[in-house]
Amino acid sequence: MSAEVARLCKHSLESARVGTEEDKIQNGRDFYKFFFTNYPDLRVYFKGAENFTADDVQKSERFEKQGQRILLAVHVLAETYANQEVFKAYVRETINRHRQFKMDPALWLAFFTVFVGYLGTKTTLDEATKNAWAEMGRVFNEEAQMHLKNSGLPHV
Ligand code: HEM
């Protein structure tokens, strides 16, 4: 049920809050530190940061800002999930904005594994919460692949 998935995802995001305070800004940096450390091959999409270490991310104004953008985007997913029409429109908008990066379409589903891995560094996730994120990822990916297909772009 989408309301329950939304509730569990939103609850877990209390450990990755956005904001202007130093601890919230750090939450965003921490996402990219986790991402680039554990999935170094995916740095290829971040032009100029292909060789960034966690330490480089920590000192980077670009990733200070990008950290807030990605966390905000994931919060928006969780906040809109109970309204599937809006959620799916936001998924399509996200796909449109990534067109220039020519990403492997399989990454849309993989992102949720990355994100849950990051969240697991902030809090302990129970099985129900992990399942909720997997379900959100499944729905996100379904809409993403459909939209890529309808846009005449590579999809899986
Ligand atoms: C921006 C890659 C998944 C939301 C970017 C940028 C890259 C990128 C290369 C430009 C940032 C820069 O170079 O400084 C990826 C990859 C993904 C992924 C490889 C999957 C593994 C997602 C997902 C979301 C998202 C699932 C939404 C929940 C954003 C936002 C921006 C951004 C909000 C800021 C720019 C904008 O709003 O257009 N992404 N992305 N990304 N990404 Fe992603």
PDB file of N, CA and C in Angstrom, residues 18-87:
ATOM      1  N   VAL A  18      17.513  17.514   5.286  1.00  0.00           N
ATOM      2  CA  VAL A  18      18.088  18.620   4.520  1.00  0.00           C
ATOM      3  C   VAL A  18      17.966  19.902   5.343  1.00  0.00           C
ATOM      4  N   GLY A  19      18.774  20.885   4.987  1.00  0.00           N
ATOM      5  CA  GLY A  19      18.673  22.160   5.699  1.00  0.00           C
ATOM      6  C   GLY A  19      19.949  22.956   5.578  1.00  0.00           C
ATOM      7  N   THR A  20      19.987  24.050   6.300  1.00  0.00           N
ATOM      8  CA  THR A  20      21.129  24.962   6.198  1.00  0.00           C
ATOM      9  C   THR A  20      22.119  24.793   7.352  1.00  0.00           C
ATOM     10  N   GLU A  21      21.721  24.046   8.371  1.00  0.00           N
ATOM     11  CA  GLU A  21      22.634  23.828   9.497  1.00  0.00           C
ATOM     12  C   GLU A  21      23.751  22.884   9.076  1.00  0.00           C
ATOM     13  N   GLU A  22      24.887  22.996   9.734  1.00  0.00           N
ATOM     14  CA  GLU A  22      26.052  22.207   9.362  1.00  0.00           C
ATOM     15  C   GLU A  22      25.767  20.693   9.328  1.00  0.00           C
ATOM     16  N   ASP A  23      25.031  20.182  10.302  1.00  0.00           N
ATOM     17  CA  ASP A  23      24.788  18.728  10.316  1.00  0.00           C
ATOM     18  C   ASP A  23      23.941  18.284   9.118  1.00  0.00           C
ATOM     19  N   LYS A  24      23.028  19.132   8.661  1.00  0.00           N
ATOM     20  CA  LYS A  24      22.177  18.791   7.513  1.00  0.00           C
ATOM     21  C   LYS A  24      23.008  18.858   6.222  1.00  0.00           C
ATOM     22  N   ILE A  25      23.859  19.874   6.126  1.00  0.00           N
ATOM     23  CA  ILE A  25      24.731  19.994   4.950  1.00  0.00           C
ATOM     24  C   ILE A  25      25.655  18.771   4.875  1.00  0.00           C
ATOM     25  N   GLN A  26      26.117  18.350   6.034  1.00  0.00           N
ATOM     26  CA  GLN A  26      26.997  17.177   6.075  1.00  0.00           C
ATOM     27  C   GLN A  26      26.269  15.917   5.592  1.00  0.00           C
ATOM     28  N   ASN A  27      24.974  15.804   5.889  1.00  0.00           N
ATOM     29  CA  ASN A  27      24.207  14.639   5.403  1.00  0.00           C
ATOM     30  C   ASN A  27      24.335  14.505   3.889  1.00  0.00           C
ATOM     31  N   GLY A  28      24.293  15.642   3.194  1.00  0.00           N
ATOM     32  CA  GLY A  28      24.398  15.623   1.736  1.00  0.00           C
ATOM     33  C   GLY A  28      25.796  15.246   1.268  1.00  0.00           C
ATOM     34  N   ARG A  29      26.805  15.849   1.891  1.00  0.00           N
ATOM     35  CA  ARG A  29      28.186  15.468   1.534  1.00  0.00           C
ATOM     36  C   ARG A  29      28.385  13.967   1.764  1.00  0.00           C
ATOM     37  N   ASP A  30      27.816  13.496   2.863  1.00  0.00           N
ATOM     38  CA  ASP A  30      28.006  12.083   3.222  1.00  0.00           C
ATOM     39  C   ASP A  30      27.432  11.142   2.169  1.00  0.00           C
ATOM     40  N   PHE A  31      26.343  11.585   1.483  1.00  0.00           N
ATOM     41  CA  PHE A  31      25.820  10.726   0.420  1.00  0.00           C
ATOM     42  C   PHE A  31      26.884  10.514  -0.654  1.00  0.00           C
ATOM     43  N   TYR A  32      27.484  11.615  -1.127  1.00  0.00           N
ATOM     44  CA  TYR A  32      28.473  11.474  -2.209  1.00  0.00           C
ATOM     45  C   TYR A  32      29.770  10.824  -1.729  1.00  0.00           C
ATOM     46  N   LYS A  33      30.099  10.989  -0.463  1.00  0.00           N
ATOM     47  CA  LYS A  33      31.273  10.289   0.073  1.00  0.00           C
ATOM     48  C   LYS A  33      31.024   8.777   0.024  1.00  0.00           C
ATOM     49  N   PHE A  34      29.822   8.377   0.430  1.00  0.00           N
ATOM     50  CA  PHE A  34      29.451   6.957   0.389  1.00  0.00           C
ATOM     51  C   PHE A  34      29.396   6.447  -1.055  1.00  0.00           C
ATOM     52  N   PHE A  35      28.753   7.236  -1.905  1.00  0.00           N
ATOM     53  CA  PHE A  35      28.544   6.868  -3.316  1.00  0.00           C
ATOM     54  C   PHE A  35      29.893   6.646  -4.016  1.00  0.00           C
ATOM     55  N   PHE A  36      30.761   7.634  -3.928  1.00  0.00           N
ATOM     56  CA  PHE A  36      32.025   7.569  -4.670  1.00  0.00           C
ATOM     57  C   PHE A  36      32.995   6.548  -4.075  1.00  0.00           C
ATOM     58  N   THR A  37      32.895   6.291  -2.780  1.00  0.00           N
ATOM     59  CA  THR A  37      33.759   5.287  -2.142  1.00  0.00           C
ATOM     60  C   THR A  37      33.315   3.876  -2.525  1.00  0.00           C
ATOM     61  N   ASN A  38      31.994   3.660  -2.537  1.00  0.00           N
ATOM     62  CA  ASN A  38      31.484   2.303  -2.758  1.00  0.00           C
ATOM     63  C   ASN A  38      31.174   1.979  -4.217  1.00  0.00           C
ATOM     64  N   TYR A  39      30.976   3.017  -5.024  1.00  0.00           N
ATOM     65  CA  TYR A  39      30.660   2.805  -6.452  1.00  0.00           C
ATOM     66  C   TYR A  39      31.548   3.724  -7.295  1.00  0.00           C
ATOM     67  N   PRO A  40      32.870   3.567  -7.170  1.00  0.00           N
ATOM     68  CA  PRO A  40      33.783   4.506  -7.841  1.00  0.00           C
ATOM     69  C   PRO A  40      33.588   4.573  -9.360  1.00  0.00           C
ATOM     70  N   ASP A  41      33.126   3.491  -9.963  1.00  0.00           N
ATOM     71  CA  ASP A  41      32.923   3.497 -11.424  1.00  0.00           C
ATOM     72  C   ASP A  41      31.868   4.522 -11.846  1.00  0.00           C
ATOM     73  N   LEU A  42      30.938   4.845 -10.947  1.00  0.00           N
ATOM     74  CA  LEU A  42      29.854   5.766 -11.312  1.00  0.00           C
ATOM     75  C   LEU A  42      30.289   7.230 -11.257  1.00  0.00           C
ATOM     76  N   ARG A  43      31.501   7.470 -10.787  1.00  0.00           N
ATOM     77  CA  ARG A  43      32.013   8.847 -10.794  1.00  0.00           C
ATOM     78  C   ARG A  43      32.187   9.354 -12.218  1.00  0.00           C
ATOM     79  N   VAL A  44      32.240   8.436 -13.179  1.00  0.00           N
ATOM     80  CA  VAL A  44      32.454   8.797 -14.580  1.00  0.00           C
ATOM     81  C   VAL A  44      31.422   9.819 -15.078  1.00  0.00           C
ATOM     82  N   TYR A  45      30.215   9.775 -14.493  1.00  0.00           N
ATOM     83  CA  TYR A  45      29.158  10.696 -14.929  1.00  0.00           C
ATOM     84  C   TYR A  45      29.339  12.113 -14.386  1.00  0.00           C
ATOM     85  N   PHE A  46      30.185  12.254 -13.371  1.00  0.00           N
ATOM     86  CA  PHE A  46      30.378  13.552 -12.720  1.00  0.00           C
ATOM     87  C   PHE A  46      31.648  14.203 -13.285  1.00  0.00           C
ATOM     88  N   LYS A  47      31.455  14.933 -14.381  1.00  0.00           N
ATOM     89  CA  LYS A  47      32.590  15.494 -15.134  1.00  0.00           C
ATOM     90  C   LYS A  47      33.470  16.367 -14.248  1.00  0.00           C
ATOM     91  N   GLY A  48      34.744  16.095 -14.285  1.00  0.00           N
ATOM     92  CA  GLY A  48      35.682  16.848 -13.461  1.00  0.00           C
ATOM     93  C   GLY A  48      35.874  16.245 -12.080  1.00  0.00           C
ATOM     94  N   ALA A  49      35.010  15.295 -11.723  1.00  0.00           N
ATOM     95  CA  ALA A  49      35.107  14.658 -10.399  1.00  0.00           C
ATOM     96  C   ALA A  49      35.327  13.150 -10.544  1.00  0.00           C
ATOM     97  N   GLU A  50      35.784  12.745 -11.719  1.00  0.00           N
ATOM     98  CA  GLU A  50      35.935  11.309 -12.021  1.00  0.00           C
ATOM     99  C   GLU A  50      36.872  10.604 -11.057  1.00  0.00           C
ATOM    100  N   ASN A  51      37.803  11.371 -10.474  1.00  0.00           N
ATOM    101  CA  ASN A  51      38.769  10.757  -9.558  1.00  0.00           C
ATOM    102  C   ASN A  51      38.591  11.228  -8.115  1.00  0.00           C
ATOM    103  N   PHE A  52      37.447  11.799  -7.810  1.00  0.00           N
ATOM    104  CA  PHE A  52      37.229  12.335  -6.461  1.00  0.00           C
ATOM    105  C   PHE A  52      37.218  11.229  -5.402  1.00  0.00           C
ATOM    106  N   THR A  53      37.942  11.492  -4.319  1.00  0.00           N
ATOM    107  CA  THR A  53      37.882  10.631  -3.141  1.00  0.00           C
ATOM    108  C   THR A  53      36.848  11.226  -2.186  1.00  0.00           C
ATOM    109  N   ALA A  54      36.575  10.498  -1.105  1.00  0.00           N
ATOM    110  CA  ALA A  54      35.657  11.008  -0.073  1.00  0.00           C
ATOM    111  C   ALA A  54      36.183  12.340   0.472  1.00  0.00           C
ATOM    112  N   ASP A  55      37.477  12.437   0.598  1.00  0.00           N
ATOM    113  CA  ASP A  55      38.091  13.663   1.106  1.00  0.00           C
ATOM    114  C   ASP A  55      37.879  14.845   0.156  1.00  0.00           C
ATOM    115  N   ASP A  56      37.978  14.574  -1.146  1.00  0.00           N
ATOM    116  CA  ASP A  56      37.719  15.625  -2.141  1.00  0.00           C
ATOM    117  C   ASP A  56      36.264  16.101  -2.043  1.00  0.00           C
ATOM    118  N   VAL A  57      35.340  15.146  -1.880  1.00  0.00           N
ATOM    119  CA  VAL A  57      33.917  15.501  -1.752  1.00  0.00           C
ATOM    120  C   VAL A  57      33.728  16.403  -0.532  1.00  0.00           C
ATOM    121  N   GLN A  58      34.345  16.006   0.567  1.00  0.00           N
ATOM    122  CA  GLN A  58      34.196  16.762   1.814  1.00  0.00           C
ATOM    123  C   GLN A  58      34.572  18.233   1.641  1.00  0.00           C
ATOM    124  N   LYS A  59      35.594  18.479   0.817  1.00  0.00           N
ATOM    125  CA  LYS A  59      36.107  19.852   0.678  1.00  0.00           C
ATOM    126  C   LYS A  59      35.477  20.622  -0.482  1.00  0.00           C
ATOM    127  N   SER A  60      34.536  19.993  -1.205  1.00  0.00           N
ATOM    128  CA  SER A  60      34.027  20.544  -2.453  1.00  0.00           C
ATOM    129  C   SER A  60      32.730  21.342  -2.279  1.00  0.00           C
ATOM    130  N   GLU A  61      32.739  22.575  -2.781  1.00  0.00           N
ATOM    131  CA  GLU A  61      31.514  23.378  -2.742  1.00  0.00           C
ATOM    132  C   GLU A  61      30.469  22.783  -3.697  1.00  0.00           C
ATOM    133  N   ARG A  62      30.958  22.261  -4.826  1.00  0.00           N
ATOM    134  CA  ARG A  62      30.047  21.626  -5.786  1.00  0.00           C
ATOM    135  C   ARG A  62      29.251  20.506  -5.106  1.00  0.00           C
ATOM    136  N   PHE A  63      29.916  19.662  -4.340  1.00  0.00           N
ATOM    137  CA  PHE A  63      29.209  18.541  -3.722  1.00  0.00           C
ATOM    138  C   PHE A  63      28.505  18.922  -2.426  1.00  0.00           C
ATOM    139  N   GLU A  64      28.859  20.062  -1.872  1.00  0.00           N
ATOM    140  CA  GLU A  64      28.063  20.588  -0.753  1.00  0.00           C
ATOM    141  C   GLU A  64      26.666  20.909  -1.287  1.00  0.00           C
ATOM    142  N   LYS A  65      26.626  21.563  -2.456  1.00  0.00           N
ATOM    143  CA  LYS A  65      25.333  21.923  -3.066  1.00  0.00           C
ATOM    144  C   LYS A  65      24.626  20.694  -3.627  1.00  0.00           C
ATOM    145  N   GLN A  66      25.374  19.874  -4.335  1.00  0.00           N
ATOM    146  CA  GLN A  66      24.775  18.681  -4.952  1.00  0.00           C
ATOM    147  C   GLN A  66      24.253  17.712  -3.890  1.00  0.00           C
ATOM    148  N   GLY A  67      24.912  17.676  -2.761  1.00  0.00           N
ATOM    149  CA  GLY A  67      24.449  16.820  -1.659  1.00  0.00           C
ATOM    150  C   GLY A  67      23.054  17.212  -1.201  1.00  0.00           C
ATOM    151  N   GLN A  68      22.809  18.522  -1.100  1.00  0.00           N
ATOM    152  CA  GLN A  68      21.460  18.981  -0.726  1.00  0.00           C
ATOM    153  C   GLN A  68      20.464  18.687  -1.839  1.00  0.00           C
ATOM    154  N   ARG A  69      20.896  18.847  -3.106  1.00  0.00           N
ATOM    155  CA  ARG A  69      19.965  18.605  -4.221  1.00  0.00           C
ATOM    156  C   ARG A  69      19.498  17.158  -4.256  1.00  0.00           C
ATOM    157  N   ILE A  70      20.426  16.238  -4.095  1.00  0.00           N
ATOM    158  CA  ILE A  70      20.024  14.824  -4.180  1.00  0.00           C
ATOM    159  C   ILE A  70      19.167  14.436  -2.975  1.00  0.00           C
ATOM    160  N   LEU A  71      19.538  14.923  -1.793  1.00  0.00           N
ATOM    161  CA  LEU A  71      18.702  14.592  -0.621  1.00  0.00           C
ATOM    162  C   LEU A  71      17.318  15.185  -0.765  1.00  0.00           C
ATOM    163  N   LEU A  72      17.257  16.444  -1.235  1.00  0.00           N
ATOM    164  CA  LEU A  72      15.943  17.078  -1.436  1.00  0.00           C
ATOM    165  C   LEU A  72      15.115  16.267  -2.423  1.00  0.00           C
ATOM    166  N   ALA A  73      15.741  15.824  -3.504  1.00  0.00           N
ATOM    167  CA  ALA A  73      15.015  15.040  -4.515  1.00  0.00           C
ATOM    168  C   ALA A  73      14.459  13.752  -3.908  1.00  0.00           C
ATOM    169  N   VAL A  74      15.233  13.097  -3.063  1.00  0.00           N
ATOM    170  CA  VAL A  74      14.745  11.844  -2.462  1.00  0.00           C
ATOM    171  C   VAL A  74      13.636  12.136  -1.443  1.00  0.00           C
ATOM    172  N   HIS A  75      13.789  13.241  -0.720  1.00  0.00           N
ATOM    173  CA  HIS A  75      12.686  13.633   0.178  1.00  0.00           C
ATOM    174  C   HIS A  75      11.410  13.898  -0.627  1.00  0.00           C
ATOM    175  N   VAL A  76      11.542  14.553  -1.781  1.00  0.00           N
ATOM    176  CA  VAL A  76      10.359  14.822  -2.609  1.00  0.00           C
ATOM    177  C   VAL A  76       9.715  13.505  -3.064  1.00  0.00           C
ATOM    178  N   LEU A  77      10.545  12.538  -3.420  1.00  0.00           N
ATOM    179  CA  LEU A  77       9.979  11.225  -3.796  1.00  0.00           C
ATOM    180  C   LEU A  77       9.141  10.657  -2.666  1.00  0.00           C
ATOM    181  N   ALA A  78       9.700  10.670  -1.461  1.00  0.00           N
ATOM    182  CA  ALA A  78       8.986  10.092  -0.311  1.00  0.00           C
ATOM    183  C   ALA A  78       7.740  10.906   0.030  1.00  0.00           C
ATOM    184  N   GLU A  79       7.866  12.234  -0.075  1.00  0.00           N
ATOM    185  CA  GLU A  79       6.730  13.112   0.277  1.00  0.00           C
ATOM    186  C   GLU A  79       5.600  13.037  -0.746  1.00  0.00           C
ATOM    187  N   THR A  80       5.905  12.635  -1.976  1.00  0.00           N
ATOM    188  CA  THR A  80       4.863  12.581  -3.015  1.00  0.00           C
ATOM    189  C   THR A  80       4.374  11.160  -3.289  1.00  0.00           C
ATOM    190  N   TYR A  81       5.029  10.171  -2.695  1.00  0.00           N
ATOM    191  CA  TYR A  81       4.722   8.780  -3.064  1.00  0.00           C
ATOM    192  C   TYR A  81       3.248   8.422  -2.891  1.00  0.00           C
ATOM    193  N   ALA A  82       2.615   8.970  -1.873  1.00  0.00           N
ATOM    194  CA  ALA A  82       1.199   8.640  -1.626  1.00  0.00           C
ATOM    195  C   ALA A  82       0.289   9.231  -2.702  1.00  0.00           C
ATOM    196  N   ASN A  83       0.808  10.171  -3.500  1.00  0.00           N
ATOM    197  CA  ASN A  83       0.081  10.721  -4.646  1.00  0.00           C
ATOM    198  C   ASN A  83       0.823  10.270  -5.904  1.00  0.00           C
ATOM    199  N   GLN A  84       0.457   9.101  -6.401  1.00  0.00           N
ATOM    200  CA  GLN A  84       1.229   8.451  -7.465  1.00  0.00           C
ATOM    201  C   GLN A  84       1.308   9.279  -8.746  1.00  0.00           C
ATOM    202  N   GLU A  85       0.273  10.063  -9.029  1.00  0.00           N
ATOM    203  CA  GLU A  85       0.289  10.885 -10.242  1.00  0.00           C
ATOM    204  C   GLU A  85       1.415  11.923 -10.172  1.00  0.00           C
ATOM    205  N   VAL A  86       1.552  12.535  -9.006  1.00  0.00           N
ATOM    206  CA  VAL A  86       2.600  13.547  -8.819  1.00  0.00           C
ATOM    207  C   VAL A  86       3.969  12.869  -8.737  1.00  0.00           C
ATOM    208  N   PHE A  87       4.041  11.772  -8.008  1.00  0.00           N
ATOM    209  CA  PHE A  87       5.299  11.015  -7.885  1.00  0.00           C
ATOM    210  C   PHE A  87       5.833  10.648  -9.272  1.00  0.00           C
TER     211      PHE A  87
END
